[in-house]
mmCIF file of C-alpha atoms in Angstrom:
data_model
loop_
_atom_site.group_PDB
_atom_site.id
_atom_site.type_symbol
_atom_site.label_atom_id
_atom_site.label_comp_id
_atom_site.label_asym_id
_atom_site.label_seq_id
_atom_site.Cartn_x
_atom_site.Cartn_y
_atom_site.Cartn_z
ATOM 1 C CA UNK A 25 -60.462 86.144 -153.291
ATOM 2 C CA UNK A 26 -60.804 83.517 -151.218
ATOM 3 C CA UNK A 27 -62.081 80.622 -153.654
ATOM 4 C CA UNK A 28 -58.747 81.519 -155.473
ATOM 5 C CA UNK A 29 -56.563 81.388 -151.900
ATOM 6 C CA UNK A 30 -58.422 77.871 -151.575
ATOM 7 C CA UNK A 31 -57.409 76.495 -154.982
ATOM 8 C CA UNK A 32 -54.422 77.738 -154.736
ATOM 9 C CA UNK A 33 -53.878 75.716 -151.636
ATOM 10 C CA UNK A 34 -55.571 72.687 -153.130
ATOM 11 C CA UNK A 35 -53.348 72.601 -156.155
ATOM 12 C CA UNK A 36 -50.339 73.233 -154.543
ATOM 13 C CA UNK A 37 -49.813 69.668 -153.281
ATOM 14 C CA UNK A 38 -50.599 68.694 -157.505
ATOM 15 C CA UNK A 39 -47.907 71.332 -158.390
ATOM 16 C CA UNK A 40 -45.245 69.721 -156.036
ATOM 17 C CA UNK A 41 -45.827 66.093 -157.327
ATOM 18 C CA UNK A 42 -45.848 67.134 -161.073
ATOM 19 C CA UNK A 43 -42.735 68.753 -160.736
ATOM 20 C CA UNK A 44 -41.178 66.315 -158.111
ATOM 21 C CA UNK A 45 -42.286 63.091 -160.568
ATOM 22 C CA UNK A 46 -41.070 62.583 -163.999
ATOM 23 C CA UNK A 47 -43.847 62.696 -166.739
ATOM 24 C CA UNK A 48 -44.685 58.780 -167.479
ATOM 25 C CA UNK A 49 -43.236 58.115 -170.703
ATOM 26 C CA UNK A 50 -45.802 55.945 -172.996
ATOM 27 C CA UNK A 51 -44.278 52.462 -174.505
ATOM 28 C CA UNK A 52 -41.539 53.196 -176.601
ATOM 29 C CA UNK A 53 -42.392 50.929 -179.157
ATOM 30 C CA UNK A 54 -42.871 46.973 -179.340
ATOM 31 C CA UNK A 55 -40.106 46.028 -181.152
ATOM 32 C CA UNK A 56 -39.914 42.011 -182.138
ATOM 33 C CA UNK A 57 -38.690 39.338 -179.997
ATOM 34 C CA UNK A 58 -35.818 38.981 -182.055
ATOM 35 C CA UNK A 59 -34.563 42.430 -181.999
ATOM 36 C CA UNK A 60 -34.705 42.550 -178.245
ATOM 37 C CA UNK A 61 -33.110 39.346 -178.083
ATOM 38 C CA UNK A 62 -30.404 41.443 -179.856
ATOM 39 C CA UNK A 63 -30.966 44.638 -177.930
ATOM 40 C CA UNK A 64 -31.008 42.782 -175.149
ATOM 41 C CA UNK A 65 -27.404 41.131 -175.771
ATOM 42 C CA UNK A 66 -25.788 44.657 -175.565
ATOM 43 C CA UNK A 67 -27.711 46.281 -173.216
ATOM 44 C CA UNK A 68 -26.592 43.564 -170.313
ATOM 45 C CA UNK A 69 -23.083 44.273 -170.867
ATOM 46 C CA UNK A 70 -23.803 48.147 -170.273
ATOM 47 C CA UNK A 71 -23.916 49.742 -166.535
ATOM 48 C CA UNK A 72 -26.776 51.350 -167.264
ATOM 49 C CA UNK A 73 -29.703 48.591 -169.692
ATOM 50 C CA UNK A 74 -32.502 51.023 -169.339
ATOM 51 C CA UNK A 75 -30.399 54.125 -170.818
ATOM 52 C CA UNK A 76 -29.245 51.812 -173.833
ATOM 53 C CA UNK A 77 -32.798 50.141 -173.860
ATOM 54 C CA UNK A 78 -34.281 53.350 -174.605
ATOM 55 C CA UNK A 79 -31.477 54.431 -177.134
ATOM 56 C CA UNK A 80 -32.721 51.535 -179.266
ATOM 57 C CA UNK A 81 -36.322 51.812 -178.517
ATOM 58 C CA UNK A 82 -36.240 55.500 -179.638
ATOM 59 C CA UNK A 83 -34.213 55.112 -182.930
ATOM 60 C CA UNK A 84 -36.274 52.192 -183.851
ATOM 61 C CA UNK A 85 -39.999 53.017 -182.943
ATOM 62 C CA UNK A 86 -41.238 49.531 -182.404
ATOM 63 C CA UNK A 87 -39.708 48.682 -185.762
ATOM 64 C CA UNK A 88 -37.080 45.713 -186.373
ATOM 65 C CA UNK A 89 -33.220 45.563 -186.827
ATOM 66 C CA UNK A 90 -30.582 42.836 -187.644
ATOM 67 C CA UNK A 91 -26.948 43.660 -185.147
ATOM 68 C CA UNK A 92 -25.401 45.652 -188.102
ATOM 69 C CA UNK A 93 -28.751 48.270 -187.745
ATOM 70 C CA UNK A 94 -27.982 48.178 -183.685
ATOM 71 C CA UNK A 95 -24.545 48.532 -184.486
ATOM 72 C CA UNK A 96 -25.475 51.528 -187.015
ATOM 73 C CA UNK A 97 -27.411 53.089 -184.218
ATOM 74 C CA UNK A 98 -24.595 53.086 -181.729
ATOM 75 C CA UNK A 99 -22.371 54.390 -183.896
ATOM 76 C CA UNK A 100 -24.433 57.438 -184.876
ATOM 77 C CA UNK A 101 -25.738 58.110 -181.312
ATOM 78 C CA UNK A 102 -22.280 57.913 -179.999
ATOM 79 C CA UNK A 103 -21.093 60.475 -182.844
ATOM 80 C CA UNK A 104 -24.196 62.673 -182.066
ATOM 81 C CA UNK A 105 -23.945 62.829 -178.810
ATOM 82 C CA UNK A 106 -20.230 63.563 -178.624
ATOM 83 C CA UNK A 107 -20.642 66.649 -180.984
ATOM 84 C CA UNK A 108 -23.316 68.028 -178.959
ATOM 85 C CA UNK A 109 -21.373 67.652 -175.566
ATOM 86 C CA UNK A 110 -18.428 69.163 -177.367
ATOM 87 C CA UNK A 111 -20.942 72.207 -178.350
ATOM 88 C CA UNK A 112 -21.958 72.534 -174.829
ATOM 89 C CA UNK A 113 -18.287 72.740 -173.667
ATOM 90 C CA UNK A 114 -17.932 74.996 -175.863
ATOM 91 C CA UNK A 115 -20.608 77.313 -174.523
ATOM 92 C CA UNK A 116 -19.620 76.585 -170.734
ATOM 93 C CA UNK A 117 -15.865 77.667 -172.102
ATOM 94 C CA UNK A 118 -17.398 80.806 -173.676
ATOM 95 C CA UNK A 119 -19.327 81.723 -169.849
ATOM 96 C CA UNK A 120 -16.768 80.735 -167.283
ATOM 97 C CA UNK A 121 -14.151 83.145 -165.932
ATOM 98 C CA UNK A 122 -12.468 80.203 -163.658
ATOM 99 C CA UNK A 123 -9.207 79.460 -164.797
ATOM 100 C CA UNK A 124 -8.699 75.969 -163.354
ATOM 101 C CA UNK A 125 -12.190 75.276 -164.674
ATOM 102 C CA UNK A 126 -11.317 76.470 -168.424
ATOM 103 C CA UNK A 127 -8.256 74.910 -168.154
ATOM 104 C CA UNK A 128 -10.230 71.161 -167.714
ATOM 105 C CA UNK A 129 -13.135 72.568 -169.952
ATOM 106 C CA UNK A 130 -10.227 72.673 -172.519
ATOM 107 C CA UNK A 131 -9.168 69.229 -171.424
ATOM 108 C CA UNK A 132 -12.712 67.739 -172.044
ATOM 109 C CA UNK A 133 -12.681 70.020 -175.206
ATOM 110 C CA UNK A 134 -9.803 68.157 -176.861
ATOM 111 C CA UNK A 135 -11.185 64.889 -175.699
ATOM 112 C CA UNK A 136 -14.044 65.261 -177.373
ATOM 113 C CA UNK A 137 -12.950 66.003 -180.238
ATOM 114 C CA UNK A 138 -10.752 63.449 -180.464
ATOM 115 C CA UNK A 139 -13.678 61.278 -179.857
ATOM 116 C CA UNK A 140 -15.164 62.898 -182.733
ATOM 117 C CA UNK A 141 -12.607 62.105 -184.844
ATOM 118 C CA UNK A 142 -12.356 58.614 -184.217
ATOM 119 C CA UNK A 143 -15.964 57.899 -184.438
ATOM 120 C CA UNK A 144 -15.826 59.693 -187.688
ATOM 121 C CA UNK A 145 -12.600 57.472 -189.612
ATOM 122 C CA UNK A 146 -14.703 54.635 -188.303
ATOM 123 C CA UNK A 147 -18.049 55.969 -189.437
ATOM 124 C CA UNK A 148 -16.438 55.814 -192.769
ATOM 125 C CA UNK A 149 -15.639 52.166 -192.564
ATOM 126 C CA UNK A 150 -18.916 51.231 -191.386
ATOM 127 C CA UNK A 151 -20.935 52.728 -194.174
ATOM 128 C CA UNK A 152 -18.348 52.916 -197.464
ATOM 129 C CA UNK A 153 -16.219 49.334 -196.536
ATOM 130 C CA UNK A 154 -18.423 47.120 -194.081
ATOM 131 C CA UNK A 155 -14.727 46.569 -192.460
ATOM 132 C CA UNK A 156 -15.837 46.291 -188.484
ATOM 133 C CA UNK A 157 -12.091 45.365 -187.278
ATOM 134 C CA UNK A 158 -11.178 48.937 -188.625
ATOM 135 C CA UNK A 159 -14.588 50.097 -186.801
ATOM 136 C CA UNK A 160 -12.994 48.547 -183.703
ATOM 137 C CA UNK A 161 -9.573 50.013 -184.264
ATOM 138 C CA UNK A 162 -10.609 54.088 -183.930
ATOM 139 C CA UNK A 163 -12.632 53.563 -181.359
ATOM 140 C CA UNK A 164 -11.338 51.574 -178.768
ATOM 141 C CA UNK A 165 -8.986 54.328 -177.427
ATOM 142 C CA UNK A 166 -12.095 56.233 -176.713
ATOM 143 C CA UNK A 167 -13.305 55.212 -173.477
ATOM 144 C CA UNK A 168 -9.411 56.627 -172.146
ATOM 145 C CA UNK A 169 -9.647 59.621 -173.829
ATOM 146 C CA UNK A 170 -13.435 59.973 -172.516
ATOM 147 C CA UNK A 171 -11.382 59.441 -169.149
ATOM 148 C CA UNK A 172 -9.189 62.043 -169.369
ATOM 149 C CA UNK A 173 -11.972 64.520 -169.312
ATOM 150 C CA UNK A 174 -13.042 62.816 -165.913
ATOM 151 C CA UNK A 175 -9.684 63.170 -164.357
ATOM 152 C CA UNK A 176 -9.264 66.641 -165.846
ATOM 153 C CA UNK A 177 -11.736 67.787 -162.438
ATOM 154 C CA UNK A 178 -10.278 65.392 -160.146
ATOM 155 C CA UNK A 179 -7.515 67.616 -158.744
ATOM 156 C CA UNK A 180 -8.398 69.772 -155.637
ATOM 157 C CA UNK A 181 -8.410 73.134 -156.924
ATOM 158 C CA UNK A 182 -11.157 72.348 -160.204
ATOM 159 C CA UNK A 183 -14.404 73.259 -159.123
ATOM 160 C CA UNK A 184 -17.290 70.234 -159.879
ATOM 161 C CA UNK A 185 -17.186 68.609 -162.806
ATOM 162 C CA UNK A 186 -20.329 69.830 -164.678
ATOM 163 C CA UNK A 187 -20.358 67.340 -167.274
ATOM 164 C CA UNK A 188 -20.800 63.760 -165.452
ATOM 165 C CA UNK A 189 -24.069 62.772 -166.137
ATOM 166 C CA UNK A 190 -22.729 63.413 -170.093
ATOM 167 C CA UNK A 191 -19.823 61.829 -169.941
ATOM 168 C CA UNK A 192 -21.748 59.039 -168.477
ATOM 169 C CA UNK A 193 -23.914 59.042 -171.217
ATOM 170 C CA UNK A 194 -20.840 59.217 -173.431
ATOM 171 C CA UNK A 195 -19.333 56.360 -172.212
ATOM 172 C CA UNK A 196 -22.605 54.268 -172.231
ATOM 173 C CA UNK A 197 -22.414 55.226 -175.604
ATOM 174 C CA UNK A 198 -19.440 54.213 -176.975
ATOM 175 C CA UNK A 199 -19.598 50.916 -175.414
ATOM 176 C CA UNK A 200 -23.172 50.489 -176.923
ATOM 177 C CA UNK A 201 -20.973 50.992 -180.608
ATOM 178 C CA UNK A 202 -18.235 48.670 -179.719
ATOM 179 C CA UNK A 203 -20.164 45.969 -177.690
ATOM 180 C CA UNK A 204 -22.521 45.992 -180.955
ATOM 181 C CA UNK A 205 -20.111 45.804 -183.689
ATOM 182 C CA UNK A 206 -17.847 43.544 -182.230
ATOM 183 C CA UNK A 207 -20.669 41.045 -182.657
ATOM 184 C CA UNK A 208 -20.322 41.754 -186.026
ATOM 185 C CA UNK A 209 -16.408 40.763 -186.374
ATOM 186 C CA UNK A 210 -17.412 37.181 -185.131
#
């Protein structure tokens, strides 16, 4: 009994820093100089370059890409993302018994899916045409629409917004698709 009281006590301190520490995440992949010369040109204009570093790094596994693959890769994380956001909303919607907190859930709801819309038109005219103005065209109201989900919790009597750090993600997001494809338009 008291061999297991000591390790118990001995591996506590272990427990605390394994849980308190996030798990070291092995290289992503060494992708070529060129690519991160390109991954590299987007990511600075984001507020986050590590989050849209890893986007990249994760989609291409060390391999290579010319701007219209970055470009592809924005535009089908920023898609993904938004539908699974708008499936969480969903679920929150389906749990909470709040009413000023459905009533922005619904907010965010409808922005979303107007997000999802656009990034769908312009999916379309990435793959099928190759026309990146058009691209540019749906998505640029995004980021306000993404906005109005924000400001849906700012008034005083909506409890915390629960979907920040995904709407931050969001937003990183769509400026990863336009940043990349408006390098393509030049």
């Amino acid at each position: 009994m008291a061999s297991l009281r000591q390790w118990t006590l001995l591996s506590l301190p272990l427990v605390v820093v394994a849980f308190t520490f996030p798990p070291i995440s092995p290289v992503l992949g060494d992708t070529d100089p060129q690519t991160q010369s390109l991954i590299d040109n987007i990511c600075r204009q984001m507020e986050d370059y590590g989050f849209c570093n890893n986007v990249y790094q994760e989609q291409l596994k060390g391999g290579s890409s010319d701007m219209r693959g970055l470009a592809q890769i924005a535009q089908k994380q920023a898609l993904n993302n938004a539908t699974q956001i708008r499936i969480f909303i969903m679920d929150l919607l389906g749990r909470t018994t709040d009413q000023a907190q459905k009533d922005a859930l619904t907010e965010c709801q409808s922005a979303y899916n107007t997000v999802i819309d656009q990034f769908t038109q312009a999916w379309f005219y990435f793959l099928q045409l190759e026309s990146y103005h058009e691209v540019l065209t749906f998505e640029r109201i995004t980021p306000r629409v993404l906005a109005s989900c924000n400001s849906s919790f700012d008034t005083p009597d909506h409890p915390p917004n629960p979907l920040v750090e995904q709407n931050r993600e969001q937003r990183i997001l769509i400026t990863m698709a336009l940043v990349s494809t408006s390098f393509l338009t030049q």
